[in-house]
Coordinates of C-alpha atoms in Angstrom, one line a residue:
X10 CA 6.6 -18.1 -1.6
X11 CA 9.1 -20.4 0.4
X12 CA 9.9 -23.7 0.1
X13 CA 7.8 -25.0 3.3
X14 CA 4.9 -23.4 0.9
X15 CA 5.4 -26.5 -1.7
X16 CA 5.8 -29.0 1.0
X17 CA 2.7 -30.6 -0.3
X18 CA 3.6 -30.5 -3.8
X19 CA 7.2 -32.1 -3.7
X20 CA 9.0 -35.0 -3.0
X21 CA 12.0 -34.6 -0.2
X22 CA 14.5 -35.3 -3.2
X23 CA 13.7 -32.9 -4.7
X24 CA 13.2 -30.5 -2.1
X25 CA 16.9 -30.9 -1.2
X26 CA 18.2 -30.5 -5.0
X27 CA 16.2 -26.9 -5.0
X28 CA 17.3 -25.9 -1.8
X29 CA 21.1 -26.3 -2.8
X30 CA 19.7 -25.2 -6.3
X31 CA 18.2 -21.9 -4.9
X32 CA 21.1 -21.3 -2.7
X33 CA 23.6 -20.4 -5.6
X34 CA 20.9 -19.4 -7.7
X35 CA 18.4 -15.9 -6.1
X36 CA 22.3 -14.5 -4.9
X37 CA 23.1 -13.9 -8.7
X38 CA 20.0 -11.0 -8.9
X39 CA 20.4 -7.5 -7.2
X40 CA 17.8 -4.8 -7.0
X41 CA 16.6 -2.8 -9.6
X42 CA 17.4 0.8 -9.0
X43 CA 14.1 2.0 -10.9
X44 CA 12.0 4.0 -8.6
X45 CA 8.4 3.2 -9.4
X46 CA 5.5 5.7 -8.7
X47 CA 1.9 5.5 -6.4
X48 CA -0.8 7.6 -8.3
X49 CA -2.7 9.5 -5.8
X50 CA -6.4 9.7 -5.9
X51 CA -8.4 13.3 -5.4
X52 CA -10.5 12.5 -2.5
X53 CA -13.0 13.0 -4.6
X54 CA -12.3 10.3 -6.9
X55 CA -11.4 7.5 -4.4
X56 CA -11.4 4.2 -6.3
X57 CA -14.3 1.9 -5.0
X58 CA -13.9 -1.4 -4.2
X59 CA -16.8 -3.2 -6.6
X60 CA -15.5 -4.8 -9.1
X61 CA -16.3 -2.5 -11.9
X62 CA -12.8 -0.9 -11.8
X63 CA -13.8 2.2 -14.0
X64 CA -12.7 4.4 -11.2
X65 CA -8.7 3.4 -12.7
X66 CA -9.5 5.2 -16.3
X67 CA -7.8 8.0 -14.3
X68 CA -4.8 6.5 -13.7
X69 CA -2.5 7.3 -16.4
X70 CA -0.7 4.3 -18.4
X71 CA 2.8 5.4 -17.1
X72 CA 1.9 4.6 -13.8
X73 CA 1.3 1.0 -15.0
X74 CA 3.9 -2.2 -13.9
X75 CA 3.8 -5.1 -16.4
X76 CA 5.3 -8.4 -17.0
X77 CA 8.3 -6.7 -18.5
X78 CA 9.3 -5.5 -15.3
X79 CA 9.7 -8.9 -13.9
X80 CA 11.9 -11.7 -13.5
X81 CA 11.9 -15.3 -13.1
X82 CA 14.0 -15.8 -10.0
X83 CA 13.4 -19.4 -9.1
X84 CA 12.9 -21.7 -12.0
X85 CA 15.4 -20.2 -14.1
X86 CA 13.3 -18.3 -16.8
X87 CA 14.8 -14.9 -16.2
X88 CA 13.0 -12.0 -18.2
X89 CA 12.4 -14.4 -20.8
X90 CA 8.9 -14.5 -19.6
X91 CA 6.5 -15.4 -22.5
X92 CA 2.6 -12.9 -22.2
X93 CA 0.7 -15.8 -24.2
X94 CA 1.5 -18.2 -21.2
X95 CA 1.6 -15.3 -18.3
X96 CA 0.3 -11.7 -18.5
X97 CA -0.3 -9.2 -15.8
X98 CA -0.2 -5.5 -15.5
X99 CA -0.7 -4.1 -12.0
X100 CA -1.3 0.0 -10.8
X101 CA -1.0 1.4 -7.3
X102 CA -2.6 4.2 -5.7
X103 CA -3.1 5.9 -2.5
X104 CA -4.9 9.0 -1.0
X105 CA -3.8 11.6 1.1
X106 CA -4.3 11.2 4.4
X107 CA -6.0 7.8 4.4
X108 CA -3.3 5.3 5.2
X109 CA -4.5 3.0 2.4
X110 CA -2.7 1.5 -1.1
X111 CA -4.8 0.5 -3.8
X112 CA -3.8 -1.8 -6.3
X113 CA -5.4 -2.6 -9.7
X114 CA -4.4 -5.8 -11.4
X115 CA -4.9 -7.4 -15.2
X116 CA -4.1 -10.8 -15.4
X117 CA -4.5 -13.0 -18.6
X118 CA -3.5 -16.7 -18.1
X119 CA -3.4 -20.3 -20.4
X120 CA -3.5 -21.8 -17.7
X121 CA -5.9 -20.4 -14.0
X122 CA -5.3 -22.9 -11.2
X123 CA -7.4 -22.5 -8.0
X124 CA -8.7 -25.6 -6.4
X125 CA -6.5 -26.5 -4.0
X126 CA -7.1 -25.6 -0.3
X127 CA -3.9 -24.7 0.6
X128 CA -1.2 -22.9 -0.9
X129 CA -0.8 -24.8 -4.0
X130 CA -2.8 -22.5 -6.6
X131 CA -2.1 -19.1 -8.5
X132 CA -1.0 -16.4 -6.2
X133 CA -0.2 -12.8 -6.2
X134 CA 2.5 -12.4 -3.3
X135 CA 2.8 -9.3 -2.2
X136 CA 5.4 -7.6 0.4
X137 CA 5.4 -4.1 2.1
X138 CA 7.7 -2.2 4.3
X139 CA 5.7 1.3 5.0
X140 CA 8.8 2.8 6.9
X141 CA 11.8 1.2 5.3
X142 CA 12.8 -0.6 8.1
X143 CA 14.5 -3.2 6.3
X144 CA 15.9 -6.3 7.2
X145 CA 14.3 -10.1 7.4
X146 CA 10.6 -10.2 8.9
X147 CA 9.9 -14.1 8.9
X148 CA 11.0 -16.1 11.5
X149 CA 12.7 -18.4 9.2
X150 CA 15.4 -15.6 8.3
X151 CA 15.4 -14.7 12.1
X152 CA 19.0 -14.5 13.1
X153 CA 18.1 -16.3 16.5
X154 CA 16.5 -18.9 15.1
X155 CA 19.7 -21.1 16.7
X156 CA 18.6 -19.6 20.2
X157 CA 15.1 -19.4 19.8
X158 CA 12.8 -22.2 18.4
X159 CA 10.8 -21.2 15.2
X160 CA 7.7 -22.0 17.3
X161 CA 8.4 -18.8 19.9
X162 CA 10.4 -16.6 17.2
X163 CA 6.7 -16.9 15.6
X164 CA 5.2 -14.9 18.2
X165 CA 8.3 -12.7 18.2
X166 CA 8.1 -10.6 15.5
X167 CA 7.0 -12.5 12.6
X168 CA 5.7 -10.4 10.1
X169 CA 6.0 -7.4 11.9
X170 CA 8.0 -4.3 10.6
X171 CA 6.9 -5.5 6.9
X172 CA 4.3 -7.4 5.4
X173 CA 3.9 -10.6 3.3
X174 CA 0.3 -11.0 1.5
X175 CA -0.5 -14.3 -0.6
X176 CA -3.3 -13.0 -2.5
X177 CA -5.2 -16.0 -4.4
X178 CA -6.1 -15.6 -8.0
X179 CA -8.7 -15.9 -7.6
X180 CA -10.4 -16.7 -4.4
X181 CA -12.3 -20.0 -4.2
X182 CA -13.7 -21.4 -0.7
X183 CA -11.2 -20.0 1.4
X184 CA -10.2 -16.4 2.8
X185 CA -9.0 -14.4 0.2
X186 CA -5.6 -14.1 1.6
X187 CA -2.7 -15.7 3.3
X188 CA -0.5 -13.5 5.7
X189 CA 2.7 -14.7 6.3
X190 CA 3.1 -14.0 9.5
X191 CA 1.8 -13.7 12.6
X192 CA -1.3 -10.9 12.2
X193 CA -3.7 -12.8 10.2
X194 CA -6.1 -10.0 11.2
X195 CA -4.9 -7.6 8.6
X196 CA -6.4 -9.4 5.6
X197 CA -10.0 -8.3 7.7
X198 CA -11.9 -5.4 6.6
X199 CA -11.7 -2.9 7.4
X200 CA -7.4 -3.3 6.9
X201 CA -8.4 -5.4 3.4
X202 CA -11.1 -5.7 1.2
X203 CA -10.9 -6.7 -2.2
X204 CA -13.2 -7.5 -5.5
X205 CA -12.7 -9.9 -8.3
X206 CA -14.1 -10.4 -12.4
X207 CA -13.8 -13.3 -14.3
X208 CA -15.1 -15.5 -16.1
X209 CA -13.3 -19.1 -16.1
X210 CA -13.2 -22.2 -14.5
X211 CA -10.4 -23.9 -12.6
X212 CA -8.0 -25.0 -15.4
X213 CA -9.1 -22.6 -18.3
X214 CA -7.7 -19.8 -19.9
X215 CA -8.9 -16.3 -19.2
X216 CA -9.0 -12.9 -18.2
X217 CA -8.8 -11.6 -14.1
X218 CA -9.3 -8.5 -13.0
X219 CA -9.5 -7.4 -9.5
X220 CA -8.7 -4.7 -7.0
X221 CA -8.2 -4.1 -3.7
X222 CA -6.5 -2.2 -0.5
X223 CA -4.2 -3.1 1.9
X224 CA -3.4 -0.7 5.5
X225 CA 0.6 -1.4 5.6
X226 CA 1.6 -1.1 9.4
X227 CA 5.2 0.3 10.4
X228 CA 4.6 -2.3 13.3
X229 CA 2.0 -4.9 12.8
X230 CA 1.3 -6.8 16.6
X231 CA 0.7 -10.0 17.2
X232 CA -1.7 -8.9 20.0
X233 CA -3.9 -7.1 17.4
X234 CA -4.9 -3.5 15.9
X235 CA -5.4 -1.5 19.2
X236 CA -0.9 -1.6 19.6
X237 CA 0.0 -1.6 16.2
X238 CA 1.3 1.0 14.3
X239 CA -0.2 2.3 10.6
X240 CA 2.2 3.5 8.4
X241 CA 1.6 7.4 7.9
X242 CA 1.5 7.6 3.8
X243 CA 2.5 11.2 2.8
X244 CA 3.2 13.2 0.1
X245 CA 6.4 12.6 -1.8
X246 CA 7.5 9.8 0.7
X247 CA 8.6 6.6 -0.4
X248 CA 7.6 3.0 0.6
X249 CA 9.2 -0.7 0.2
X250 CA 6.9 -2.2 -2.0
X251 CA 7.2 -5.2 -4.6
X252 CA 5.2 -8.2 -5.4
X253 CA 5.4 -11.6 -7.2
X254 CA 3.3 -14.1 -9.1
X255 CA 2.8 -18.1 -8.8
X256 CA 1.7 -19.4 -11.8
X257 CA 0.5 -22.7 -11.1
X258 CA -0.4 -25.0 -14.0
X259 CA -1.4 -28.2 -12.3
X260 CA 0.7 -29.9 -9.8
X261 CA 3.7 -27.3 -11.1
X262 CA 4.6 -23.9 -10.2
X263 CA 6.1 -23.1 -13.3
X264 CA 6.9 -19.8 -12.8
X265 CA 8.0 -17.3 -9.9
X266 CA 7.9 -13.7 -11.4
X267 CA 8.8 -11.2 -9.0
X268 CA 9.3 -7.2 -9.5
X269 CA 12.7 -7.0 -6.8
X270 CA 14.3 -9.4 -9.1
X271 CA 15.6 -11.2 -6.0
X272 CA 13.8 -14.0 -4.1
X273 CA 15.0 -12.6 -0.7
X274 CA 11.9 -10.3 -1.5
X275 CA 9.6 -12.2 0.0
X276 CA 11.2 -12.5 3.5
X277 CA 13.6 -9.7 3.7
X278 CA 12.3 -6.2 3.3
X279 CA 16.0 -4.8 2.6
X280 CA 15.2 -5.9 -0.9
X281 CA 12.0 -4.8 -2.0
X282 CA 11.6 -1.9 -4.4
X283 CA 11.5 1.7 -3.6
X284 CA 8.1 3.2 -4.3
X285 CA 6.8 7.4 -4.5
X286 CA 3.7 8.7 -3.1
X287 CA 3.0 11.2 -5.9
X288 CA 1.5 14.2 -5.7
X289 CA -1.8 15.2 -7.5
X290 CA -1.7 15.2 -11.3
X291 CA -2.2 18.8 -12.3
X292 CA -5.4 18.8 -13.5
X293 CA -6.8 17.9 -10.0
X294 CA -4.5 20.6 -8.6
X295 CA -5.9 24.9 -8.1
X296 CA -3.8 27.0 -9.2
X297 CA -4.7 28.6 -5.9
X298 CA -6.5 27.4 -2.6
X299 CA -7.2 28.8 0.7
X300 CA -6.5 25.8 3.4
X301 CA -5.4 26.7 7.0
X302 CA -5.3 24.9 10.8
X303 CA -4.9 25.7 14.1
X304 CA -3.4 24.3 17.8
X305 CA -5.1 25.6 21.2
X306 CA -2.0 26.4 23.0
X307 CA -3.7 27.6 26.0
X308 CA -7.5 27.2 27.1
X309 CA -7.8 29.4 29.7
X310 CA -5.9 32.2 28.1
X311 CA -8.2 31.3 24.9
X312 CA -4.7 31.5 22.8
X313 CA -4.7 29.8 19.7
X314 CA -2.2 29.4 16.9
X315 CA -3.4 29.2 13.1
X316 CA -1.4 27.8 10.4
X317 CA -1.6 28.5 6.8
X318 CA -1.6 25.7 4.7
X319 CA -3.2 27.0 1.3
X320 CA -1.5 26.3 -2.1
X321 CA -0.4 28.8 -4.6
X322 CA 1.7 31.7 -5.2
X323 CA -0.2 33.5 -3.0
X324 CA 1.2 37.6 -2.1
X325 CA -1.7 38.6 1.0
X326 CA -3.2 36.8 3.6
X327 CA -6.2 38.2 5.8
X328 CA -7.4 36.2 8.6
X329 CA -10.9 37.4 10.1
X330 CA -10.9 35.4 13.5
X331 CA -14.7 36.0 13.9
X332 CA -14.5 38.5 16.9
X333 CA -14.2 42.0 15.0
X334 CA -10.3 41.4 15.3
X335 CA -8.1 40.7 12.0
X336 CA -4.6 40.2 11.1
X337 CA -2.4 39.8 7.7
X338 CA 0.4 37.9 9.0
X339 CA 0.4 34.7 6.8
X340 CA 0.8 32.4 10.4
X341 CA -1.1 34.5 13.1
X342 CA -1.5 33.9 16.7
X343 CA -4.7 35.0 18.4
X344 CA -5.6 35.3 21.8
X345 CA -9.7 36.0 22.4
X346 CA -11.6 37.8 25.1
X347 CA -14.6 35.9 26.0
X348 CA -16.6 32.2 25.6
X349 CA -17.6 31.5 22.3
X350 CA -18.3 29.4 19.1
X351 CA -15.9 31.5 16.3
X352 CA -16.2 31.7 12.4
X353 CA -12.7 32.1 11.4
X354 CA -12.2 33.1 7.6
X355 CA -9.0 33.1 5.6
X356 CA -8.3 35.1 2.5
X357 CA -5.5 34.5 0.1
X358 CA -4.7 37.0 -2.7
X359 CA -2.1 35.9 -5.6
X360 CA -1.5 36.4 -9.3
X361 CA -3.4 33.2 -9.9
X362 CA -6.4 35.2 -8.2
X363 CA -8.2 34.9 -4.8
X364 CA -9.4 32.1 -2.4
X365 CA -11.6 32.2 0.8
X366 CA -11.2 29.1 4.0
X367 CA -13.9 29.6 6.5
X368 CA -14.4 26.9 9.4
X369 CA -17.5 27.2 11.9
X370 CA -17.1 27.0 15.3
X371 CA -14.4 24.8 14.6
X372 CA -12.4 27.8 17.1
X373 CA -14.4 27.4 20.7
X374 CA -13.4 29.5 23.8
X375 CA -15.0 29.0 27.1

């Protein structure tokens, strides 16, 4: 959260103490070099976004991110960060090949402060950089902000190679999110959607839970969806990825705990915190399975090109292409006589044992 976000809270005194404050202060803290981990979900298992959260049992303990992973890098608390006044564990997961993280956050607070309008409540601030771009995103860190007024640099860019979500904790006559930039449409379903339990009132202590999923853009337009690019999440990739909290306790932010350890976080994506997309845990993994795909190189020559992609230690391959013709090369090319609508079967043979693919009248000649 930047300064202009407390505008409403503080005095101009005191804004120009912090600001000299600050500037001696965040360049003290560099980034942790732990590399944190993003469970992935069996397709079958996707968590779903209700509320109930039991779909996270799965999602072992190690994956979890708590309080004593984060530091106070504004008002001087450090990791001396106290759980009876702040707690919070988060967990992030993602699915292969749906460009979503989900996140799955425990809160417990003296203190929950959500009835202002603005900006001035609890807030989970979150920041992602799906390509590792790097580099400042928000047009107050532009470095033509000398050339270029703030008010065109915010059409320019702003929140575009990463993103900045102010997430409110919870949610109380207002959207559910802040973006910091200039794509406010990406905190719309279907790019967001999020559900919250609790039982407290503005001021008391509690317990939050919530959960939700974010689509992180490598390029996130101004102009909207349709010329924007979504980050491609794969396997064993990593992802810049870090968040903070604003614990609020009245007119006071008390406390700014963020996982980078650095306050530059929040506007520069060259220091957010370096995140896996795991594989499968191995109990959702065969020890063999038939998978395979296939390009049309040429339709009037009805030539295609299949792919293998089963998993395993697998010793024989047969691929029956549906037209009394066979091969046992593992990545086979096929070229077909006449029009039709082909079952194509793949059989894989291992020590682990045997698997069978077939697709129907996926293959079509003409």
């Amino acid at each position: 959260m930047t300064l202009i976000h407390q505008k409403s809270r503080l005095k101009k005194p005191f804004l120009i103490v912090l600001i000299v404050f600050l500037s001696i202060f965040v360049v003290s803290f560099s980034i942790p070099e732990k590399e944190y981990r993003i469970y992935q979900f069996p397709k079958n298992k996707i968590p779903r976004i209700d509320g109930e959260f039991s779909d996270w049992a799965q999602v072992p303990e190690s994956y979890t991110i708590g309080l004593d992973q984060l530091m106070d890098t504004r008002f001087g608390n450090g990791t001396n960060l106290n759980p009876k006044d702040f707690d919070i564990s988060v967990k992030v997961g993602w699915v292969k090949d749906l460009n979503r993280l989900y996140f799955f956050l425990e809160m417990k607070d003296d203190y929950w402060d959500f009835d202002n309008p603005a900006l001035g409540q609890d807030i989970f601030e979150l920041v992602v950089d799906g390509n590792l771009s790097g580099g400042p995103f928000i047009k107050q860190h532009n470095g033509n902000k000398d050339i270029i007024s703030l008010e065109e640099l915010h059409f320019k860019g702003h929140g575009a190679h990463a993103q900045n979500y102010h997430i409110f904790t919870p949610v109380q006559n207002k959207e559910e999110v802040m973006i910091w930039g200039n794509t406010p449409w990406i905190k719309e379903f279907p790019h967001y959607n999020a559900a919250y339990d609790y039982n407290f009132k503005h001021s008391e202590s509690g317990k939050l839970k919530m959960e939700f999923w974010i689509t992180p853009f490598d390029h996130a337009a101004v102009e909207g969806f349709q010329v924007s690019t979504i980050t491609k999440l794969k396997e064993n990739d990593v992802i810049g990825l870090s968040w903070c909290f604003l614990d609020f306790d009245g007119e006071k932010c008390e406390s700014f705990m963020n996982l980078a350890h650095d306050t530059k976080m929040i506007y520069d994506a060259s220091y957010l915190n370096i995140f896996r997309l795991m594989p499968l845990e191995k109990q959702f993994v065969k020890a063999i399975d038939a998978d395979w795909s296939f390009v049309e190189m040429d339709r009037n020559q009805r030539w295609f090109q299949f792919k293998d992609e089963s998993i395993g230690n697998i010793t024989k391959w047969h691929w029956d292409f549906g037209d009394g013709n066979s091969s046992n090369d593992q990545h086979p090319s096929h070229k077909y006589d006449k029009a039709g609508e082909w079952t194509v079967i793949l059989t894989i043979e291992g020590p682990e044992g045997k698997s069978v693919r077939s697709k129907v009248w996926d293959v079509v000649t003409k």
